[in-house]
PDB file of C-alpha atoms in Angstrom:
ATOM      1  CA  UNK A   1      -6.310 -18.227 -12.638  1.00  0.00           C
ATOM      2  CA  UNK A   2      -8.762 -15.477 -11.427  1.00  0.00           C
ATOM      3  CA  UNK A   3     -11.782 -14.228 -14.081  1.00  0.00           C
ATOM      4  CA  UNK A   4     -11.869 -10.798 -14.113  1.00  0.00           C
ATOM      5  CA  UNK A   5     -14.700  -9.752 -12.816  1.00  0.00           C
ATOM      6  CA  UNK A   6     -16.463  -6.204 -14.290  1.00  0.00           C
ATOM      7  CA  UNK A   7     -15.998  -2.647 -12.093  1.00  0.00           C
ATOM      8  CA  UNK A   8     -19.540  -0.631 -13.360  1.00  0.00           C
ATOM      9  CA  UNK A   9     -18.313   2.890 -13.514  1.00  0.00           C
ATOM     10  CA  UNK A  10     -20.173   6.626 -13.376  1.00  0.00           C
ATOM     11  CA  UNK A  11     -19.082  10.298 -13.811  1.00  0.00           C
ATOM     12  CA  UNK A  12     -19.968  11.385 -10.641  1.00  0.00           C
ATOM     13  CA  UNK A  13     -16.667  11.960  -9.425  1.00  0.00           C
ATOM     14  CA  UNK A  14     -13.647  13.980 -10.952  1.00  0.00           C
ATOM     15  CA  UNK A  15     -11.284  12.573  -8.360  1.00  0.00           C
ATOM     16  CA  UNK A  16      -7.820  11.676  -9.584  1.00  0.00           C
ATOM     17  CA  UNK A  17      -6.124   8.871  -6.305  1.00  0.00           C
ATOM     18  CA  UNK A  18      -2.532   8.511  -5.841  1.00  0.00           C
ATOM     19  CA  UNK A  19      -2.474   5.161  -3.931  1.00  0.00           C
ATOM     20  CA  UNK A  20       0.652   4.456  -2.414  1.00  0.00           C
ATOM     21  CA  UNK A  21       1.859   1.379  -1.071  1.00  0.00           C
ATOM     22  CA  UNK A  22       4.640   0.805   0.404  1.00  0.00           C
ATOM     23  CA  UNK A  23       5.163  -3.478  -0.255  1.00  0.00           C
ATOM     24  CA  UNK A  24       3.122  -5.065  -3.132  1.00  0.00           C
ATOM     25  CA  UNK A  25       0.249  -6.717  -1.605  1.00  0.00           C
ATOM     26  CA  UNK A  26      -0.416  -3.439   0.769  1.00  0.00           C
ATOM     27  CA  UNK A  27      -3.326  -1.983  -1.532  1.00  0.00           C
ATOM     28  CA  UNK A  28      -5.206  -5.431  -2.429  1.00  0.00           C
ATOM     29  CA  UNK A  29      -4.950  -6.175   1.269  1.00  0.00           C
ATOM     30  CA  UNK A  30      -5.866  -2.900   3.319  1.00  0.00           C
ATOM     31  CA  UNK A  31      -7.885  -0.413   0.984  1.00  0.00           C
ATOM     32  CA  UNK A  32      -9.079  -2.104  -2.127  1.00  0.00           C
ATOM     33  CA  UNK A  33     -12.766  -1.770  -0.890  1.00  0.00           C
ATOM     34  CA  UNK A  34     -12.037   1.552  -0.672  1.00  0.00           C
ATOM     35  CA  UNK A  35     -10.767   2.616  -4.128  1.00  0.00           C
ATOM     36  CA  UNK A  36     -13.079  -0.270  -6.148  1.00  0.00           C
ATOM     37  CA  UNK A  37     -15.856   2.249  -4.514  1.00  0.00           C
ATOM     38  CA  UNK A  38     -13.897   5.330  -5.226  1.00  0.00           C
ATOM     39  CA  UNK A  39     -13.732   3.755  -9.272  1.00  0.00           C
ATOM     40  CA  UNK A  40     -17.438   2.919  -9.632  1.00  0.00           C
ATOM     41  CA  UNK A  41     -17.845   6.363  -8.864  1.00  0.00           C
ATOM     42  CA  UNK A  42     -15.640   7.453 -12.006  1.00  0.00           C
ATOM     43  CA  UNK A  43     -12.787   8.476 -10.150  1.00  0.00           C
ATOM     44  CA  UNK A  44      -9.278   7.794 -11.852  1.00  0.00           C
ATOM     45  CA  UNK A  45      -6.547   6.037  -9.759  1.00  0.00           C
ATOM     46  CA  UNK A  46      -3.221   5.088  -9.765  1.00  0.00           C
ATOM     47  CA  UNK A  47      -1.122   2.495  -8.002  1.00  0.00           C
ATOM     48  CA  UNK A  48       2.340   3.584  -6.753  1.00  0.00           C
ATOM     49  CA  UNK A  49       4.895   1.230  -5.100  1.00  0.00           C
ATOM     50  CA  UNK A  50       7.479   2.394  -3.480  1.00  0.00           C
ATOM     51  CA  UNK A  51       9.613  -0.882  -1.832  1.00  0.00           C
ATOM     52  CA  UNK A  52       9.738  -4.397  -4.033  1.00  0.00           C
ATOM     53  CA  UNK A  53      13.166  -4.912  -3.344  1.00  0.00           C
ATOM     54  CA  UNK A  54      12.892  -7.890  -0.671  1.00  0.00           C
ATOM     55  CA  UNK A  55      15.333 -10.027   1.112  1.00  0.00           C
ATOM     56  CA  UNK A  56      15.467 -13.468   0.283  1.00  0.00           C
ATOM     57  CA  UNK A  57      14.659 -14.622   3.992  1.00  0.00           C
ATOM     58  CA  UNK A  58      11.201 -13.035   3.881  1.00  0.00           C
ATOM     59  CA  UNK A  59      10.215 -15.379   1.231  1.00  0.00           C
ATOM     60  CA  UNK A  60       7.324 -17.444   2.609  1.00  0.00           C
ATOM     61  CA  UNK A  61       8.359 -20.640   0.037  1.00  0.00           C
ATOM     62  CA  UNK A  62      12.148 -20.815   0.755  1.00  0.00           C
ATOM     63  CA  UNK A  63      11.654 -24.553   2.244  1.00  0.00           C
ATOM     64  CA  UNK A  64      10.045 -25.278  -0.998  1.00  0.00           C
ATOM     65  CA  UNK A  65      11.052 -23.397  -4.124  1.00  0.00           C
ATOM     66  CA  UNK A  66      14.603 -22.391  -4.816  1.00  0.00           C
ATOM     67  CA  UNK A  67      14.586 -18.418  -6.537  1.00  0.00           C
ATOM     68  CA  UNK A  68      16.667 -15.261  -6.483  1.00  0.00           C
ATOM     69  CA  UNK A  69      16.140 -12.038  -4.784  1.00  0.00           C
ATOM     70  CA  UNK A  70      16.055 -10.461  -8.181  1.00  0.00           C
ATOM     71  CA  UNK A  71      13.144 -13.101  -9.400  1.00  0.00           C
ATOM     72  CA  UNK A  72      11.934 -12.778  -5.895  1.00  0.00           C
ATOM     73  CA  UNK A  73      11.550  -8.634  -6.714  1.00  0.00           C
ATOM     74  CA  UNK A  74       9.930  -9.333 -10.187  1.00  0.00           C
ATOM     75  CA  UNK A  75       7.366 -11.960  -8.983  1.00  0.00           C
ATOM     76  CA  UNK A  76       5.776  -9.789  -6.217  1.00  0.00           C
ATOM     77  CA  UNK A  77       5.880  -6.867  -9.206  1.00  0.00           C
ATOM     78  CA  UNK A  78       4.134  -9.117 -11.208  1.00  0.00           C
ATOM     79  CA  UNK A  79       1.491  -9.722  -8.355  1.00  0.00           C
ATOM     80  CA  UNK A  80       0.926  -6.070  -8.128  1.00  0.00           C
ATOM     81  CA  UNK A  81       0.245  -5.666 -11.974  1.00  0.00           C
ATOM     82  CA  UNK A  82      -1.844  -8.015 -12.314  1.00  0.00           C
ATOM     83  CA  UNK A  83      -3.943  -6.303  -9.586  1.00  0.00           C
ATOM     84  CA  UNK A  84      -3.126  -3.364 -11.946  1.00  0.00           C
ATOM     85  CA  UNK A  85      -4.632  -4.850 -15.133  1.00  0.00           C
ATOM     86  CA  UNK A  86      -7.101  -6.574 -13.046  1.00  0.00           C
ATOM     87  CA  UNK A  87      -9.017  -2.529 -12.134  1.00  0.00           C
ATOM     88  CA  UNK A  88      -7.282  -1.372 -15.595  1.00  0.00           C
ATOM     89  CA  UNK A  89      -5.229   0.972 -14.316  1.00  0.00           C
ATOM     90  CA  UNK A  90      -1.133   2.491 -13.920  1.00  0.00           C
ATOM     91  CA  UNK A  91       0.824   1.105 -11.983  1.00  0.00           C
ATOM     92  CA  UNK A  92       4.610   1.729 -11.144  1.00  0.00           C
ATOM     93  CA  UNK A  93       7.254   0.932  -8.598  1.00  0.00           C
ATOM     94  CA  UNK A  94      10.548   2.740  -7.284  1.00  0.00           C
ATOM     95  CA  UNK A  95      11.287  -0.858  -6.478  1.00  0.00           C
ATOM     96  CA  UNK A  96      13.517   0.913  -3.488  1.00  0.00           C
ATOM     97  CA  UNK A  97      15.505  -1.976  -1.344  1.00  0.00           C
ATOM     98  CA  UNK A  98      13.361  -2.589   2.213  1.00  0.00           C
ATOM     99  CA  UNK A  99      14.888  -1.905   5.801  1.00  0.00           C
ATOM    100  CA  UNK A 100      16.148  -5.225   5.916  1.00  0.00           C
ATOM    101  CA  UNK A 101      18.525  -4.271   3.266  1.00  0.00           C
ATOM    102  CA  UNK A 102      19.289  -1.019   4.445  1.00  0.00           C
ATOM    103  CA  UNK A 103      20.607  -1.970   7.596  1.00  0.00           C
ATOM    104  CA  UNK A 104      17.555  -2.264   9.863  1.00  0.00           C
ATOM    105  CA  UNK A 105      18.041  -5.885  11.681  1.00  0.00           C
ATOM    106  CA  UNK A 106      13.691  -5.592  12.164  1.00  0.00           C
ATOM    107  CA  UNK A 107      11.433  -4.680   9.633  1.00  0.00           C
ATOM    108  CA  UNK A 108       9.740  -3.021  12.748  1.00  0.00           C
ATOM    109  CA  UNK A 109      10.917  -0.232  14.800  1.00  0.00           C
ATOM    110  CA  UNK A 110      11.501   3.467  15.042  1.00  0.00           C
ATOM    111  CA  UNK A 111      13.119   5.098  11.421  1.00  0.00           C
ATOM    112  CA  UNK A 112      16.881   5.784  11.452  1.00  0.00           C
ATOM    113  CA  UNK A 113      18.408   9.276  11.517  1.00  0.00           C
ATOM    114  CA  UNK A 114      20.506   7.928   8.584  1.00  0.00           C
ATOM    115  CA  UNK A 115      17.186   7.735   6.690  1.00  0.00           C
ATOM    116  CA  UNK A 116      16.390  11.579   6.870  1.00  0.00           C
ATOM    117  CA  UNK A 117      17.776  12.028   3.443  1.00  0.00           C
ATOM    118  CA  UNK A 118      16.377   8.543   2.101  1.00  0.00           C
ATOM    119  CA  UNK A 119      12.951   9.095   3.117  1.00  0.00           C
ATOM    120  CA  UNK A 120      12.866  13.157   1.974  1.00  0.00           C
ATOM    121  CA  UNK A 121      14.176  11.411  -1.482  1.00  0.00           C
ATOM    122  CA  UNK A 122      10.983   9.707  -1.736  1.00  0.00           C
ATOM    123  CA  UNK A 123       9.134  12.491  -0.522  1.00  0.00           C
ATOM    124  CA  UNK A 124      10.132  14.406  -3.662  1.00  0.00           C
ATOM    125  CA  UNK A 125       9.289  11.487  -5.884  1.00  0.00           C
ATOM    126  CA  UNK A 126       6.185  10.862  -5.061  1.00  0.00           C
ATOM    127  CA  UNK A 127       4.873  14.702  -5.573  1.00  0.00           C
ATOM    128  CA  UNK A 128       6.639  14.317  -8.908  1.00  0.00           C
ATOM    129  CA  UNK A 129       4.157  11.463  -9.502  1.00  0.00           C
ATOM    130  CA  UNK A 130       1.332  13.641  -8.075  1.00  0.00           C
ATOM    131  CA  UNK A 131       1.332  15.133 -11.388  1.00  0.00           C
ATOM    132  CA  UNK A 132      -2.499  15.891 -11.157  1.00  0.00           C
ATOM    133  CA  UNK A 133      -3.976  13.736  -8.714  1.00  0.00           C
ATOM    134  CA  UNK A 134      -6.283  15.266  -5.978  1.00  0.00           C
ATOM    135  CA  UNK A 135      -6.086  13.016  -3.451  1.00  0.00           C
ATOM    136  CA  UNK A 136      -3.410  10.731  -1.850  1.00  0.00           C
ATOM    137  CA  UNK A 137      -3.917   7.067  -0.346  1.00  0.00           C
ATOM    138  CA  UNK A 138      -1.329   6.044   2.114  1.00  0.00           C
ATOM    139  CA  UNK A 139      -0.549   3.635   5.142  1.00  0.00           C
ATOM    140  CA  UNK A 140      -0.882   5.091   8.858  1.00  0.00           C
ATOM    141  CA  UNK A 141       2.453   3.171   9.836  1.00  0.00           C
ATOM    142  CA  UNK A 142       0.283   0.712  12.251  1.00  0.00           C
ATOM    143  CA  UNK A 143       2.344  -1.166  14.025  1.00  0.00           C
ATOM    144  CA  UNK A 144       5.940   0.400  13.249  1.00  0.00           C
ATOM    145  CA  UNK A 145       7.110  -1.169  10.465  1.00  0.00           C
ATOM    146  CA  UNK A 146       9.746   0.935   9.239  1.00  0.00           C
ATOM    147  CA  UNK A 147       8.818   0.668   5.125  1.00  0.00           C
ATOM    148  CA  UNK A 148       5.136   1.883   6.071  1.00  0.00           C
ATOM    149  CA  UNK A 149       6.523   4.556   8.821  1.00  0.00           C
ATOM    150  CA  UNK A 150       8.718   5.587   5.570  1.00  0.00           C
ATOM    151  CA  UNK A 151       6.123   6.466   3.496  1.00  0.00           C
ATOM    152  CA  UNK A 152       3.779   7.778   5.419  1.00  0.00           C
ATOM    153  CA  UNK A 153       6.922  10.281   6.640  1.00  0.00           C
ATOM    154  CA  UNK A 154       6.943  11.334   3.354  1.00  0.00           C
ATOM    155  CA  UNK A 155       3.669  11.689   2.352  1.00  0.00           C
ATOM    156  CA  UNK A 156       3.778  14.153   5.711  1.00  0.00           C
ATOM    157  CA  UNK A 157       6.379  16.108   3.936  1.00  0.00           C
ATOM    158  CA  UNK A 158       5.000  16.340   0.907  1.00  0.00           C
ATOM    159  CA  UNK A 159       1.776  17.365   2.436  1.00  0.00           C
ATOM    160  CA  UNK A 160       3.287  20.605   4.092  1.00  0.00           C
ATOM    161  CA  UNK A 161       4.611  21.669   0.465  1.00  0.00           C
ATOM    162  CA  UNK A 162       1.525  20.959  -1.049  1.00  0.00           C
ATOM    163  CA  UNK A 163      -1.566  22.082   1.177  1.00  0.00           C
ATOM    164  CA  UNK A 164      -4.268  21.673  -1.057  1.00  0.00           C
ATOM    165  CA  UNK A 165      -3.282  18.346  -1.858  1.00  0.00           C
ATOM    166  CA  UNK A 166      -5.868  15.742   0.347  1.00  0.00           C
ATOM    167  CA  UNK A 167      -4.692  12.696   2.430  1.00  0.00           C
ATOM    168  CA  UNK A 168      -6.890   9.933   2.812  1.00  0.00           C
ATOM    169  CA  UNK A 169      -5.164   7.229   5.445  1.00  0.00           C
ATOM    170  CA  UNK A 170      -5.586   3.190   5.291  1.00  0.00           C
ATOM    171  CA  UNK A 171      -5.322   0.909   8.112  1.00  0.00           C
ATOM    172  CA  UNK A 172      -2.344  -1.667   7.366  1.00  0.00           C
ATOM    173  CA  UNK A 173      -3.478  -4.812   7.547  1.00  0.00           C
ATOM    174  CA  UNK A 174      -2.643  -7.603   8.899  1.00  0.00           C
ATOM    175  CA  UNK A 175      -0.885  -4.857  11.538  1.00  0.00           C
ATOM    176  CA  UNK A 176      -4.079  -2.717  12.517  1.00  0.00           C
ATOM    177  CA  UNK A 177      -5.738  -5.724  13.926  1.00  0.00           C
ATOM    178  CA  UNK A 178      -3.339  -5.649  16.730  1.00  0.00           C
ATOM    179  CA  UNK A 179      -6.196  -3.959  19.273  1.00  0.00           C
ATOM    180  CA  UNK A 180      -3.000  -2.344  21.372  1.00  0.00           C
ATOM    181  CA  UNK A 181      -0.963  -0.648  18.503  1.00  0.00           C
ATOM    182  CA  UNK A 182      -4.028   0.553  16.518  1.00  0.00           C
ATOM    183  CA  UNK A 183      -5.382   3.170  19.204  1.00  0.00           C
ATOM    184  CA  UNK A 184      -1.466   3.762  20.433  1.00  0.00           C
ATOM    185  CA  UNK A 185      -1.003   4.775  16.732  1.00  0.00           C
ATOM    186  CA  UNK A 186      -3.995   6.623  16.223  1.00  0.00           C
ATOM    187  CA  UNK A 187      -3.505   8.585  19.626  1.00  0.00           C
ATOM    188  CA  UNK A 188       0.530   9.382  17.979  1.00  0.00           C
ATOM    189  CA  UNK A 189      -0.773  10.555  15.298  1.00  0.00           C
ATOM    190  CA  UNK A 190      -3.443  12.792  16.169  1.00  0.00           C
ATOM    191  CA  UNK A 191      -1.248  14.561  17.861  1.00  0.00           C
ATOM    192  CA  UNK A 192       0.719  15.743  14.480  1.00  0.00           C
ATOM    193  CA  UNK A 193      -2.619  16.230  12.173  1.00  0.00           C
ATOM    194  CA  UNK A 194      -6.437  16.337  12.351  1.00  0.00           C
ATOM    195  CA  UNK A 195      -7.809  12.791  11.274  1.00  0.00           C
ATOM    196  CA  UNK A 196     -11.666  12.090  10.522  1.00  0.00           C
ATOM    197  CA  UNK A 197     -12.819   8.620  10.568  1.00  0.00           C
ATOM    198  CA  UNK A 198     -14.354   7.717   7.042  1.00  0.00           C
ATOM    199  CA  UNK A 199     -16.309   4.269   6.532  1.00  0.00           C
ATOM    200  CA  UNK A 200     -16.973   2.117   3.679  1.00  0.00           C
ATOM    201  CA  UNK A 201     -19.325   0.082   2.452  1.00  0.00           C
ATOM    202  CA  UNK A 202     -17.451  -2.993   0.728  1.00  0.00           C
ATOM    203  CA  UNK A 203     -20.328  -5.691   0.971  1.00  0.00           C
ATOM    204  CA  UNK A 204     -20.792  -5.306  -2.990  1.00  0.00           C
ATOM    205  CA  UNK A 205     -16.966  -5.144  -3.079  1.00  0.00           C
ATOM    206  CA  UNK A 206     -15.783  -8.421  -1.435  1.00  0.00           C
ATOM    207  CA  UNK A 207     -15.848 -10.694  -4.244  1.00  0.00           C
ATOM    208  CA  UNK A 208     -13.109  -8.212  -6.159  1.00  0.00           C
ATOM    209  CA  UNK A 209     -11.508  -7.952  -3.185  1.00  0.00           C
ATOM    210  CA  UNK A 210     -11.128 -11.491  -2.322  1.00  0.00           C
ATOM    211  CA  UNK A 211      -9.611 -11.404  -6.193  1.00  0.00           C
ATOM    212  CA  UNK A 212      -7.022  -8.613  -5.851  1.00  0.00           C
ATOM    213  CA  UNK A 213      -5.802 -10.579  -2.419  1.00  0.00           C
ATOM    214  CA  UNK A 214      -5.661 -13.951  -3.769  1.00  0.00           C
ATOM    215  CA  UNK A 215      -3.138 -12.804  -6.641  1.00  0.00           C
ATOM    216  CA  UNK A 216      -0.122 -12.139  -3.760  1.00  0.00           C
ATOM    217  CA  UNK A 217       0.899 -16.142  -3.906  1.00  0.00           C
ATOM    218  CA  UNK A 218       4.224 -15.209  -3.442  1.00  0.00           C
ATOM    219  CA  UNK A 219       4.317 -13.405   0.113  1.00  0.00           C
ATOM    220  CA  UNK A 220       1.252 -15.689   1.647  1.00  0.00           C
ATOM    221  CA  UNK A 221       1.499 -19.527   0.942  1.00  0.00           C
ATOM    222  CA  UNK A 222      -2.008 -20.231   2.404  1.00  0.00           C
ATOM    223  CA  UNK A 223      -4.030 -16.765   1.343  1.00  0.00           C
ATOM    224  CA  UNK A 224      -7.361 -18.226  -0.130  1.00  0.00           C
ATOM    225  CA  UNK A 225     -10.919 -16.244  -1.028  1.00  0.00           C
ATOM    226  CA  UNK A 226     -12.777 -17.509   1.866  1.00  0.00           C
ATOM    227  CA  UNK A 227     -10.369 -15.668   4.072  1.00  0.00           C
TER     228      UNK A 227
END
């Protein structure tokens, strides 16, 4: 049971966030300092998932709890909207089916030529959802796995038909703390677009943080607020 804790919110800013994630858990965990700023500063923001659809095996409690991949799917939903309702805002999910269950025997690696179509597919959903927002929020892919490589493959695409449209990149954690694949990633992608390092302030942030993170029970058995 978490007490919601109050966000203070301005005008200053007329900003309207698409924040896309591509796993529930991916927001709370890599750029909820981030946004909570972005929303004291009046911006509007909206949560977009794109994969929920899990595999049974990746379910941390399987020794434990007996459940469904279709409960599995609607508990780690359920984690995401109560982040949702937590910062009172939209949330929706695609709830697409992960690499795991499209034939990828890793959920890290190099995309699939057979997902050319799959991933332009989301591409055009997500600028459907774009519907007005300024700016997009999206993973850099850190680390290869192939549902964050996905969507920030898209988000590329949609870019190139939609110029004026601005990208702001996360850092996917737990993967960017790898100190090999975070600079090998950055390098790779600097080479395709122009990236400028932004920094945030979260100290007045971490107790909401430690909140949002806490909710995802169902993907990390031993999460807790002092971590």
């Amino acid at each position: 049971i978490i007490q919601r804790r109050s966000i203070e919110r301005d005008s200053l800013s007329q900003e309207r966030f698409l924040v896309v994630e591509p796993h529930p858990d991916d927001f709370a965990l890599s750029c909820s300092g981030f946004m909570i700023d972005q929303l004291r500063r009046g911006a509007e923001m909206t949560l977009l998932n794109v994969f929920s659809n899990s595999a049974l095996a990746t379910f941390p409690w399987n020794d434990r709890v007996n459940i469904s991949e279709k409960y599995y799917q609607s508990l780690r939903l359920q984690e995401s909207q109560t982040v949702a309702d937590y910062l009172e805002i939209p949330f929706k999910s695609y709830k697409l089916p992960l690499g795991l269950k499209r034939g990828y025997s890793s959920p890290f690696g190099r995309l699939q030529l057979q997902d050319t179509e799959f991933i332009n597919e989301i591409s055009f959903k997500i600028e459907e959802d774009l519907d007005g927002h300024t700016t997009i929020v999206a993973p850099l892919a850190i680390q290869n796995h192939v549902a964050h490589l996905a969507v920030y493959t898209a988000i590329i695409q949609l870019k190139q038909r939609n110029p004026s449209t601005q990208l702001v990149f996360y850092e996917d954690l737990p993967y960017s703390k790898n100190r090999f694949a975070f600079p090998n990633r950055i390098r790779e992608i600097s080479e395709q677009i122009c990236l400028e390092t932004k920094y945030t302030d979260v100290k007045e942030s971490l107790e909401i943080m430690a909140d949002l993170a806490s909710v995802y029970k169902s993907q990390f058995d031993d999460i807790n607020r002092i971590q």
